[in-house]
mmCIF file of C-alpha atoms in Angstrom:
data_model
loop_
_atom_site.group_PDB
_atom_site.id
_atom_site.type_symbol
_atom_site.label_atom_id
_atom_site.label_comp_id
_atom_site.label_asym_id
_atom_site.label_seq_id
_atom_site.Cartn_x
_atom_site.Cartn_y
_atom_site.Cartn_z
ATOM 1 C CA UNK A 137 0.000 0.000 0.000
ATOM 2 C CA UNK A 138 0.672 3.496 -0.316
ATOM 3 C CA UNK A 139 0.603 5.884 2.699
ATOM 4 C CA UNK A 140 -1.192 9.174 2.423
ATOM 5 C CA UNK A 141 2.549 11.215 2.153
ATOM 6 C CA UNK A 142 3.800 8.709 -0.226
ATOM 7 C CA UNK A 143 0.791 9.332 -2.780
ATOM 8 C CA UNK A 144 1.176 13.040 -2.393
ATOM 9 C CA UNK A 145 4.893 13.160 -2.864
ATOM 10 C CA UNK A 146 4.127 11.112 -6.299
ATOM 11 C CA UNK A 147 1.369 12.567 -7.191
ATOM 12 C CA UNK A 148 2.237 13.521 -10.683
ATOM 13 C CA UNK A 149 3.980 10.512 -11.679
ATOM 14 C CA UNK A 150 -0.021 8.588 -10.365
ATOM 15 C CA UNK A 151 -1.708 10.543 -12.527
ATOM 16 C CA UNK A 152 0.192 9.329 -15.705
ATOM 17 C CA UNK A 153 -2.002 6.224 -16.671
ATOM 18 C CA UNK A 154 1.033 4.675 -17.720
ATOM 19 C CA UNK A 155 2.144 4.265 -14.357
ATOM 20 C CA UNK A 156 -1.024 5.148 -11.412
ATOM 21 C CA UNK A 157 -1.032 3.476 -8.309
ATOM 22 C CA UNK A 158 0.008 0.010 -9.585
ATOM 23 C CA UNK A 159 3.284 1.025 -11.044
ATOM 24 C CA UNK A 160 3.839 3.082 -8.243
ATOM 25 C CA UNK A 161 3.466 0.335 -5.626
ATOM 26 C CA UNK A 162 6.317 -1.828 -8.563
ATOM 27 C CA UNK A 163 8.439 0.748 -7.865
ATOM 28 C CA UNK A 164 8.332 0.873 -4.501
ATOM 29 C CA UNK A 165 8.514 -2.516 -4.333
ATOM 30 C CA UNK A 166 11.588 -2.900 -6.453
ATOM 31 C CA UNK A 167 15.404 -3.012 -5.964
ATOM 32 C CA UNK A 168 18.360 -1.131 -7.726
ATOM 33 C CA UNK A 169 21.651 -1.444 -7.847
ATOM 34 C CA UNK A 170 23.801 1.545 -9.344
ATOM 35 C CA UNK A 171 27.487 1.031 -9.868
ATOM 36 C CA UNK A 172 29.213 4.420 -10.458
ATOM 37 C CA UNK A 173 28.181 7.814 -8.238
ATOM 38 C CA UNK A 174 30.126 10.330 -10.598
ATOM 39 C CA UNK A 175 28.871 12.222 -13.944
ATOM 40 C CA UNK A 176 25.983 9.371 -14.735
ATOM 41 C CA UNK A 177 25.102 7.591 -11.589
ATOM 42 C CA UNK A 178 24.587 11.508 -9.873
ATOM 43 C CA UNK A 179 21.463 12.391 -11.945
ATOM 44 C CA UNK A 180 20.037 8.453 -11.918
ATOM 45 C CA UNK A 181 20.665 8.386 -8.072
ATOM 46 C CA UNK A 182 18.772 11.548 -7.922
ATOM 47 C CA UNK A 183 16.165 10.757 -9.748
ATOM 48 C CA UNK A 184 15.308 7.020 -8.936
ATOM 49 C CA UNK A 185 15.508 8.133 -4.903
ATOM 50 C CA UNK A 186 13.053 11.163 -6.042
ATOM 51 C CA UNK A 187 10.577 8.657 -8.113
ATOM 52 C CA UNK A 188 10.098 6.343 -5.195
ATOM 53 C CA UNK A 189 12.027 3.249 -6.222
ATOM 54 C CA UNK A 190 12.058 1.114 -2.470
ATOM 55 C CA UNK A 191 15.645 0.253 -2.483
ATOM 56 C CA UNK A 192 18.725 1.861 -3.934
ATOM 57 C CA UNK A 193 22.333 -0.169 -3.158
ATOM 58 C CA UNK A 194 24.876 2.583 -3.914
ATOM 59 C CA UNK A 195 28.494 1.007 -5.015
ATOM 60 C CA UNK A 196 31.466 3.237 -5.206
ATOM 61 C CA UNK A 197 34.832 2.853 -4.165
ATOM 62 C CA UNK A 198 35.693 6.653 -4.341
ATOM 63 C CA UNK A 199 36.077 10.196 -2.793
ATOM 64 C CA UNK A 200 34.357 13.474 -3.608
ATOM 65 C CA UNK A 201 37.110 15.503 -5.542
ATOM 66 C CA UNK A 202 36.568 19.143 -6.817
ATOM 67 C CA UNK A 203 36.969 18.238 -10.163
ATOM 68 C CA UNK A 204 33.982 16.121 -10.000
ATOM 69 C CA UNK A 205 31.762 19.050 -9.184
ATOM 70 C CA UNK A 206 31.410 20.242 -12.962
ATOM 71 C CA UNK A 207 29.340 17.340 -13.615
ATOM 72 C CA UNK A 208 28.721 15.093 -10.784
ATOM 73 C CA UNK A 209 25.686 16.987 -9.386
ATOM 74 C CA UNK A 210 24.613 14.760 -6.590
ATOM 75 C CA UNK A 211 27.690 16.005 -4.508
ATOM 76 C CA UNK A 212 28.896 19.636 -3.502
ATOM 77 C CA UNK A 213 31.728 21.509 -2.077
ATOM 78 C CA UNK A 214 31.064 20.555 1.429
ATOM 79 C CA UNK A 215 31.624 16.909 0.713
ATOM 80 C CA UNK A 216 35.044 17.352 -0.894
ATOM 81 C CA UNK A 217 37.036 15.063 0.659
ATOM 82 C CA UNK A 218 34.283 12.344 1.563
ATOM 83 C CA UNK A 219 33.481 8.707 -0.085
ATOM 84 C CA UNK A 220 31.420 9.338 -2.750
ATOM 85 C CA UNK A 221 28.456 6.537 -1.171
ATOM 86 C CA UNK A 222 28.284 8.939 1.850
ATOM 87 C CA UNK A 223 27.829 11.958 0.521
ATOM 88 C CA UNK A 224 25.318 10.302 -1.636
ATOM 89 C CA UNK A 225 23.418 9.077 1.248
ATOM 90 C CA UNK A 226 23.276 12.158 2.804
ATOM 91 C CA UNK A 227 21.762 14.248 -0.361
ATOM 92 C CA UNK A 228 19.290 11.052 -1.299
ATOM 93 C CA UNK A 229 18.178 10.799 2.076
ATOM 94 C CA UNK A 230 17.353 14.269 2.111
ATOM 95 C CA UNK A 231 15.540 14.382 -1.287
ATOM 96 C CA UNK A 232 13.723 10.984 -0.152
ATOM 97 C CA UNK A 233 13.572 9.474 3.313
ATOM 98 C CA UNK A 234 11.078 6.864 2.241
ATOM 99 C CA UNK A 235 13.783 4.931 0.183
ATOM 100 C CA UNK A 236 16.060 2.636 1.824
ATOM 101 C CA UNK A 237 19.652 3.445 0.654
ATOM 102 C CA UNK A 238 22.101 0.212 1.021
ATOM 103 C CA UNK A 239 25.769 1.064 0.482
ATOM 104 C CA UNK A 240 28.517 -0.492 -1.130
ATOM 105 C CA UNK A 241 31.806 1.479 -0.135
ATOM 106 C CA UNK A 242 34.852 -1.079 -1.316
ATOM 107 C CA UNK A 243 35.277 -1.742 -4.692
ATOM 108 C CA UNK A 244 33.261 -4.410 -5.641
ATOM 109 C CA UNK A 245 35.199 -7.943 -6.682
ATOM 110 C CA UNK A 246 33.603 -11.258 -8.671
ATOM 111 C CA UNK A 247 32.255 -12.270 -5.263
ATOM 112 C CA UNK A 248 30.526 -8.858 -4.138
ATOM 113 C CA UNK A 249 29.529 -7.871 -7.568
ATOM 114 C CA UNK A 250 27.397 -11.481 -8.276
ATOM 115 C CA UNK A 251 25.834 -11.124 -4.853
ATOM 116 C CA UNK A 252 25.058 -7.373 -5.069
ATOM 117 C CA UNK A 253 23.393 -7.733 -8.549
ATOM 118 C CA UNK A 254 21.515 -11.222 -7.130
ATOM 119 C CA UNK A 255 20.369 -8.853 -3.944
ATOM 120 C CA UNK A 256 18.343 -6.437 -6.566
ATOM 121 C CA UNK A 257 15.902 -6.122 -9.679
ATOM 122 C CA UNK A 258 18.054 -4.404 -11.550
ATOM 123 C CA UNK A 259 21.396 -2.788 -12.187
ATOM 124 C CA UNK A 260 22.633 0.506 -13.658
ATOM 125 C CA UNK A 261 25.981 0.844 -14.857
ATOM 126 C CA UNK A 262 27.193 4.623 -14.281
ATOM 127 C CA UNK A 263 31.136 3.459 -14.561
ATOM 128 C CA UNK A 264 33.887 4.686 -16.201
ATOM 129 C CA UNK A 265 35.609 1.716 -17.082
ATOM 130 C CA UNK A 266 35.758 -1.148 -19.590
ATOM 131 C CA UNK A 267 36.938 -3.353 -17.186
ATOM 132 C CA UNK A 268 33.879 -2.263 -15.002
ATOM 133 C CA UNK A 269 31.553 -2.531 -17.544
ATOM 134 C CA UNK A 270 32.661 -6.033 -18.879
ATOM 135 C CA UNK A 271 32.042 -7.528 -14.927
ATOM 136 C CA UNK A 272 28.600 -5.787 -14.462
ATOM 137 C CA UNK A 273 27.328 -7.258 -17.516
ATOM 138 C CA UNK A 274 28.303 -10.721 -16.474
ATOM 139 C CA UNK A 275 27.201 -10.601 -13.217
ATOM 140 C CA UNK A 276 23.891 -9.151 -15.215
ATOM 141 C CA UNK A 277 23.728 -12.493 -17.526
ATOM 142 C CA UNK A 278 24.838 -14.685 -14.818
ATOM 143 C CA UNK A 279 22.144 -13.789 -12.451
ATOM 144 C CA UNK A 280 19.083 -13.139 -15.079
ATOM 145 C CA UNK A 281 19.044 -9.337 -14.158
ATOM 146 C CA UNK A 282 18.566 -6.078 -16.836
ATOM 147 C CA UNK A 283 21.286 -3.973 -17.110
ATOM 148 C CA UNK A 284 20.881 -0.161 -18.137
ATOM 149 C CA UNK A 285 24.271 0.875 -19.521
ATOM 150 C CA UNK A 286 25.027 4.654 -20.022
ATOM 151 C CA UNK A 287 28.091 6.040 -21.519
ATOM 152 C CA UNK A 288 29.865 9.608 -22.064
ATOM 153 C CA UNK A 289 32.850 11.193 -22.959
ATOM 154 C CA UNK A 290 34.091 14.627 -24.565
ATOM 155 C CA UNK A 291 30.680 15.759 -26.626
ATOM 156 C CA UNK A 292 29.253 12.232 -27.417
ATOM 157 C CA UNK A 293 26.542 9.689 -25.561
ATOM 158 C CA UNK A 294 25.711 6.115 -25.533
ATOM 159 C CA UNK A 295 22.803 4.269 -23.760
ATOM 160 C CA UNK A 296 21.499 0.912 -24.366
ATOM 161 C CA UNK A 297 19.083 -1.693 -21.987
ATOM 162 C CA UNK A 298 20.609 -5.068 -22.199
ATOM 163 C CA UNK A 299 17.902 -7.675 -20.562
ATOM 164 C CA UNK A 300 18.998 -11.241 -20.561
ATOM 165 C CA UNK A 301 15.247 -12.374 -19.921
ATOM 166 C CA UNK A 302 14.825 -12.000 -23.596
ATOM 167 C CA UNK A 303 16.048 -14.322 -25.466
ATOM 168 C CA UNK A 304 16.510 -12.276 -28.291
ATOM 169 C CA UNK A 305 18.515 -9.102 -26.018
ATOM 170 C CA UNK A 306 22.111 -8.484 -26.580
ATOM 171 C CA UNK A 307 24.333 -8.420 -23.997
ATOM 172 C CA UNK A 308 26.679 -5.431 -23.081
ATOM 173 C CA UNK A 309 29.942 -7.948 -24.868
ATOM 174 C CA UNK A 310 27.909 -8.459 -28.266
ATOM 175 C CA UNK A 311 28.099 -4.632 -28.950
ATOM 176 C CA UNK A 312 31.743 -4.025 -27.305
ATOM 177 C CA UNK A 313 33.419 -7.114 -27.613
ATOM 178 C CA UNK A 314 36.437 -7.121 -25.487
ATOM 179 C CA UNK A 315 37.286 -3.274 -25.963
ATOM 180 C CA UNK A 316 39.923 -0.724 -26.335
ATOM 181 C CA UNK A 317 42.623 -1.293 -24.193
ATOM 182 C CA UNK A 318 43.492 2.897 -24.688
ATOM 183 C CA UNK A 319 39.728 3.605 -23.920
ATOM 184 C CA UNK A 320 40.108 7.371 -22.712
ATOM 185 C CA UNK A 321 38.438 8.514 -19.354
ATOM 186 C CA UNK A 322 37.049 11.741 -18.448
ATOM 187 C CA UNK A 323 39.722 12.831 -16.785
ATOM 188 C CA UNK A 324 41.982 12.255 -19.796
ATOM 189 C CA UNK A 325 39.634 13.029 -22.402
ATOM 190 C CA UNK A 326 36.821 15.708 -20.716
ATOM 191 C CA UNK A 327 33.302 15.701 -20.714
ATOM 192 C CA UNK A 328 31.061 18.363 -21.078
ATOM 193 C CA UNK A 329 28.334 18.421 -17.871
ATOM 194 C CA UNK A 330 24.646 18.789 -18.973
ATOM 195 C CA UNK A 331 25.852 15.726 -21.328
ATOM 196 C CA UNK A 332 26.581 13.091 -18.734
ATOM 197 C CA UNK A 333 23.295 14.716 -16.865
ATOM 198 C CA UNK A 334 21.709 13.605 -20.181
ATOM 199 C CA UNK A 335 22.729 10.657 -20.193
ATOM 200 C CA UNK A 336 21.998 9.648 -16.966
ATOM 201 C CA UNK A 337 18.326 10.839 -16.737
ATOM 202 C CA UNK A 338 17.921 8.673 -19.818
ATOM 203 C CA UNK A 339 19.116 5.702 -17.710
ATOM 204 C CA UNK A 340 16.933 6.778 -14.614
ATOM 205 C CA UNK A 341 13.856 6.903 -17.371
ATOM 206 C CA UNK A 342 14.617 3.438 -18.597
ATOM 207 C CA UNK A 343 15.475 1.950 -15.134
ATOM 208 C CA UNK A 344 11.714 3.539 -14.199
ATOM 209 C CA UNK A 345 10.217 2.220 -17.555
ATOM 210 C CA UNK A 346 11.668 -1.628 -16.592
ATOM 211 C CA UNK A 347 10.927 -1.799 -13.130
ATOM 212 C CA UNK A 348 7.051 0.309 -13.450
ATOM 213 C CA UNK A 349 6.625 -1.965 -16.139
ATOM 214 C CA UNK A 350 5.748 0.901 -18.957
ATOM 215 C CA UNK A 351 6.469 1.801 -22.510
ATOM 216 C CA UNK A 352 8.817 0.208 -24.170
ATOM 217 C CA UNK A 353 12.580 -0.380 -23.410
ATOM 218 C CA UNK A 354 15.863 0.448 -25.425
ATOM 219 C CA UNK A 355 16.643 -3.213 -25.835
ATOM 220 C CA UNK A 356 18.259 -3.943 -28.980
ATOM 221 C CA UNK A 357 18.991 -0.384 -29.434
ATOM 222 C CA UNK A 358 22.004 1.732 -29.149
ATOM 223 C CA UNK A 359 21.085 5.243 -28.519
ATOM 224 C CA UNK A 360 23.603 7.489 -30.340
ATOM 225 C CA UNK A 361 24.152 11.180 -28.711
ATOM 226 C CA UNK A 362 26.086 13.872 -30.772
ATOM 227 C CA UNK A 363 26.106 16.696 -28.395
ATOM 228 C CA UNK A 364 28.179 19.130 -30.529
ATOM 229 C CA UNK A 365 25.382 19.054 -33.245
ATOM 230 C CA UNK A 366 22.140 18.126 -30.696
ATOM 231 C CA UNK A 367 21.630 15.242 -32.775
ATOM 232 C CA UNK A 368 20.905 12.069 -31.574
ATOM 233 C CA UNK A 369 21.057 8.446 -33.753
ATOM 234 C CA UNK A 370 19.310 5.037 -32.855
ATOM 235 C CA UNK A 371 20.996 1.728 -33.793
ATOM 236 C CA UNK A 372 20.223 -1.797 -34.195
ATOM 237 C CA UNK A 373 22.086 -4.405 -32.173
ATOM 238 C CA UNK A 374 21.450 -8.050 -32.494
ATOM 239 C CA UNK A 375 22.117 -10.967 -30.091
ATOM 240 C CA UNK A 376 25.620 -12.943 -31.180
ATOM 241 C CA UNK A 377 25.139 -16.482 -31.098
ATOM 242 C CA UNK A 378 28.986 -16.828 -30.779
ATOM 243 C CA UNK A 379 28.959 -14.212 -27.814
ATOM 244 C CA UNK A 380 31.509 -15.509 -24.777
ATOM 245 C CA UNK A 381 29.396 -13.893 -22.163
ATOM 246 C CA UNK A 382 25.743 -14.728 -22.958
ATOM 247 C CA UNK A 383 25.960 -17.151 -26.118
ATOM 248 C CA UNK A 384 24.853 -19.641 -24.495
ATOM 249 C CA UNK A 385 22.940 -18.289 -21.617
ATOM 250 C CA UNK A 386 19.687 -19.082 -23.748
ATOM 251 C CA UNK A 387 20.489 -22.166 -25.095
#
């Protein structure tokens, strides 16, 4: 049930038909896991807490620098200095004290990862690493869970929904493969702010669409974003039969 507060507080998100009272209840009912508290995970954070999803397990191994502040909106210059996960659990719990926020401080190894993505409904990757990215997704296959992947660096934007419960979804290592091994990170390469915020709300909107049970997901799409020209591009990515990670997760 819904309380009273909590049907106020979502008011306008119940009156969508899309979503009412039933969707509502999904969400707060559901679990999320979001792997990354920078550039991306700051604006999904935000806005999952705000929406009313129950549960949000925060993983990040790092500390609030200044040079996150261009873009990494869910922290601020008083929490310079602190691990990301707590400043993010004092700024959700603010925003939202009817979510329960379960945080994941250390960085996260084959062990912690599988059992973290087991614990929820579904994960959000909001890294900035291949080498992330590659063990999210097959914790993601491994355990049956959707993954909502979000990428973003100098003036361009990815975003794709990989769901393993479809037989006919991708998986993050069809459309990558095994990478770049000189894959570029912010920090090296630069990122401009409202981008990654782009990004990342698109991730909280799929995350909401998945878990709500609405509309209709970007599986077997790769979202394209050209931020230089506002232009944005949708691809089609197919399943590989061949793929190491989920080949034969459907066989």
């Amino acid at each position: 049930m819904l309380s009273d507060q909590e049907l106020l507080r979502y008011s306008r998100q119940v009156l969508l038909s899309q979503i009412d009272i039933d969707g509502q209840l999904r969400l707060k009912n559901s679990r999320a896991l979001i792997v990354g508290l920078g550039g991306l995970g700051s604006p999904v954070a935000l806005y999952l807490a705000a929406a009313g999803v129950g549960e949000l397990h925060l993983a990040d191994f790092d500390t609030v620098d200044l040079t996150n502040l261009q873009r990494q909106v869910l922290h601020d210059s008083t929490t310079v200095g602190l691990s990301k996960v707590d400043s993010a659990l004092q700024r959700l719990g603010a925003i939202n004290p009817e979510v329960t926020l379960v945080a994941h401080r250390a960085a996260l190894d084959e062990d912690s990862l599988a059992a973290a993505v087991a614990a929820v409904d579904l994960v959000l990757d909001c890294s900035d690493n291949f080498g992330t990215r590659e063990a999210v997704n097959a914790a993601c296959v491994a355990a049956g869970k959707p993954l909502v992947s979000g990428a973003a660096i100098r003036l361009e934007g990815q975003l794709s929904v990989f769901d393993p419960r479809r037989p006919e979804s991708p998986c993050y290592h069809c459309l990558y493969g095994h990478g770049s091994e000189a894959e570029l990170t912010c920090s090296e390469a630069g990122v401009v702010g409202p981008l990654v915020g782009l990004v990342g709300s698109l991730q909280a909107l799929e995350a909401l669409k998945l878990l709500a049970q609405f509309g209709e997901p970007l599986v077997g799409r790769l979202l394209l974003i050209d931020a230089l020209g506002t232009r944005f591009r949708e691809l089609r990515v197919k399943r590989d039969p061949g793929c190491a990670v989920c080949g034969s997760a459907h066989g």
